[in-house]
Amino acid sequence: MARVPFPHRRRTGRLHPERGASSLEFAGMLPLLLLVAMAGIQLGLAGYAVQQAGSGARAAARLAGQQDTADGYAAGGRAAMSGWTAKRSTFALSGGGDEVTVKTTVTIPSVIPGFGSLGTASRSATMPADEDD
């Protein structure tokens, strides 16, 4: 009975001629995997900036609605936000009469160094104003 050689054995006598092929395939796919990971991180940063802008707008509007703290509404809004979002935020107060509206804008940073920002995230909040006695 004739012996059947292994399917991956060649006449040269080498047992594994495709040795290292998976490493080359991984090296070829690595840039795509890194790009997808960086895009996911960038989307996470944008979502977090939107959430923080909303928190800052609500806190600032709450303070702006009170007569005695209407001047420090931006500082109160920044205090409700995390460090890097508070440094990149601006506040705009509008309204009058029965309610005040504060719009908070946060600049979204880029994951890739040197690209600056990739836009802004804005949220606004409206709160009732305290009435004068």
Short mmCIF file of C-alpha atoms in Angstrom, two decimals:
data_model
loop_
_atom_site.label_atom_id
_atom_site.label_comp_id
_atom_site.label_asym_id
_atom_site.label_seq_id
_atom_site.Cartn_x
_atom_site.Cartn_y
_atom_site.Cartn_z
CA MET A 1 0.00 0.00 0.00
CA ALA A 2 1.32 3.37 -1.01
CA ARG A 3 1.68 6.06 1.61
CA VAL A 4 -0.32 9.26 1.01
CA PRO A 5 1.68 12.40 1.83
CA PHE A 6 0.26 15.19 3.97
CA PRO A 7 -1.62 17.75 1.88
CA HIS A 8 0.70 20.58 2.88
CA ARG A 9 3.91 18.62 2.32
CA ARG A 10 5.62 19.43 -0.92
CA ARG A 11 8.35 17.65 -2.83
CA THR A 12 10.92 20.00 -1.35
CA GLY A 13 10.52 18.28 1.99
CA ARG A 14 9.35 21.40 3.85
CA LEU A 15 6.45 20.63 6.15
CA HIS A 16 4.95 24.17 6.44
CA PRO A 17 5.55 26.27 3.33
CA GLU A 18 2.90 28.84 4.42
CA ARG A 19 4.51 29.51 7.74
CA GLY A 20 4.10 33.16 8.78
CA ALA A 21 1.25 33.90 6.38
CA SER A 22 -1.12 34.81 9.20
CA SER A 23 1.41 37.31 10.54
CA LEU A 24 1.59 39.00 7.15
CA GLU A 25 -2.20 39.08 6.89
CA PHE A 26 -2.43 40.68 10.34
CA ALA A 27 0.21 43.24 9.43
CA GLY A 28 -1.74 44.12 6.32
CA MET A 29 -4.99 44.56 8.26
CA LEU A 30 -3.46 46.48 11.18
CA PRO A 31 -3.83 49.96 9.61
CA LEU A 32 -7.51 49.31 8.95
CA LEU A 33 -8.04 48.05 12.50
CA LEU A 34 -6.32 51.13 13.92
CA LEU A 35 -8.44 53.41 11.75
CA VAL A 36 -11.66 51.76 12.95
CA ALA A 37 -10.51 51.99 16.58
CA MET A 38 -9.63 55.68 16.24
CA ALA A 39 -13.00 56.40 14.61
CA GLY A 40 -14.74 54.69 17.54
CA ILE A 41 -12.76 56.74 20.04
CA GLN A 42 -13.56 59.94 18.11
CA LEU A 43 -17.29 59.14 18.17
CA GLY A 44 -17.05 58.48 21.89
CA LEU A 45 -15.38 61.85 22.47
CA ALA A 46 -18.07 63.62 20.46
CA GLY A 47 -20.84 61.90 22.43
CA TYR A 48 -19.18 62.73 25.71
CA ALA A 49 -18.79 66.39 24.68
CA VAL A 50 -22.52 66.58 23.85
CA GLN A 51 -23.43 65.07 27.21
CA GLN A 52 -21.15 67.45 29.09
CA ALA A 53 -22.50 70.45 27.16
CA GLY A 54 -25.99 69.49 28.32
CA SER A 55 -24.89 69.18 31.94
CA GLY A 56 -23.14 72.54 31.84
CA ALA A 57 -26.11 74.25 30.19
CA ARG A 58 -28.54 72.94 32.82
CA ALA A 59 -26.34 73.98 35.73
CA ALA A 60 -25.64 77.42 34.25
CA ALA A 61 -29.33 78.03 33.49
CA ARG A 62 -30.27 77.01 37.02
CA LEU A 63 -27.82 79.54 38.44
CA ALA A 64 -28.73 82.27 35.93
CA GLY A 65 -32.37 81.97 36.96
CA GLN A 66 -31.51 82.96 40.52
CA GLN A 67 -31.26 86.70 41.09
CA ASP A 68 -28.24 86.66 43.40
CA THR A 69 -26.06 84.38 41.21
CA ALA A 70 -26.93 85.58 37.71
CA ASP A 71 -23.40 86.92 37.17
CA GLY A 72 -21.59 83.64 37.93
CA TYR A 73 -23.67 81.32 35.77
CA ALA A 74 -20.74 80.42 33.47
CA ALA A 75 -18.51 79.48 36.42
CA GLY A 76 -21.29 77.28 37.79
CA GLY A 77 -21.77 75.64 34.42
CA ARG A 78 -18.06 74.90 34.14
CA ALA A 79 -18.06 73.45 37.66
CA ALA A 80 -20.68 70.90 36.55
CA MET A 81 -18.50 69.74 33.64
CA SER A 82 -15.34 67.62 33.54
CA GLY A 83 -11.94 69.28 33.24
CA TRP A 84 -11.17 69.18 29.53
CA THR A 85 -14.72 69.98 28.46
CA ALA A 86 -14.96 72.90 30.87
CA LYS A 87 -11.79 74.43 29.41
CA ARG A 88 -13.20 74.13 25.87
CA SER A 89 -16.67 75.54 26.62
CA THR A 90 -18.43 78.87 26.09
CA PHE A 91 -21.73 80.02 27.57
CA ALA A 92 -24.33 82.42 26.15
CA LEU A 93 -27.20 83.77 28.24
CA SER A 94 -30.47 84.86 26.66
CA GLY A 95 -34.07 85.31 27.61
CA GLY A 96 -35.63 87.46 30.23
CA GLY A 97 -38.83 87.89 32.14
CA ASP A 98 -40.08 84.55 33.40
CA GLU A 99 -37.27 82.33 32.09
CA VAL A 100 -33.61 82.30 31.13
CA THR A 101 -31.89 80.23 28.47
CA VAL A 102 -28.21 79.29 28.47
CA LYS A 103 -26.53 77.80 25.41
CA THR A 104 -23.30 75.90 26.03
CA THR A 105 -20.88 75.13 23.22
CA VAL A 106 -17.98 72.67 23.64
CA THR A 107 -15.18 72.30 21.09
CA ILE A 108 -14.59 68.61 20.22
CA PRO A 109 -10.89 67.68 20.13
CA SER A 110 -9.38 65.44 17.49
CA VAL A 111 -7.91 62.04 18.34
CA ILE A 112 -5.13 62.63 15.80
CA PRO A 113 -2.59 65.13 17.14
CA GLY A 114 -2.13 68.26 15.06
CA PHE A 115 -5.62 68.31 13.56
CA GLY A 116 -7.07 70.76 16.08
CA SER A 117 -10.79 70.43 16.66
CA LEU A 118 -13.39 68.58 14.64
CA GLY A 119 -16.33 70.84 15.36
CA THR A 120 -18.50 71.81 18.27
CA ALA A 121 -21.24 70.31 20.39
CA SER A 122 -23.99 72.65 21.58
CA ARG A 123 -26.83 72.25 24.03
CA SER A 124 -29.20 74.74 25.58
CA ALA A 125 -31.33 74.69 28.71
CA THR A 126 -34.18 76.93 29.84
CA MET A 127 -35.05 77.44 33.50
CA PRO A 128 -37.60 79.66 35.25
CA ALA A 129 -36.29 82.95 36.58
CA ASP A 130 -36.82 84.00 40.20
CA GLU A 131 -39.39 86.72 40.57
CA ASP A 132 -38.64 89.99 42.34
CA ASP A 133 -40.45 90.55 45.60
#
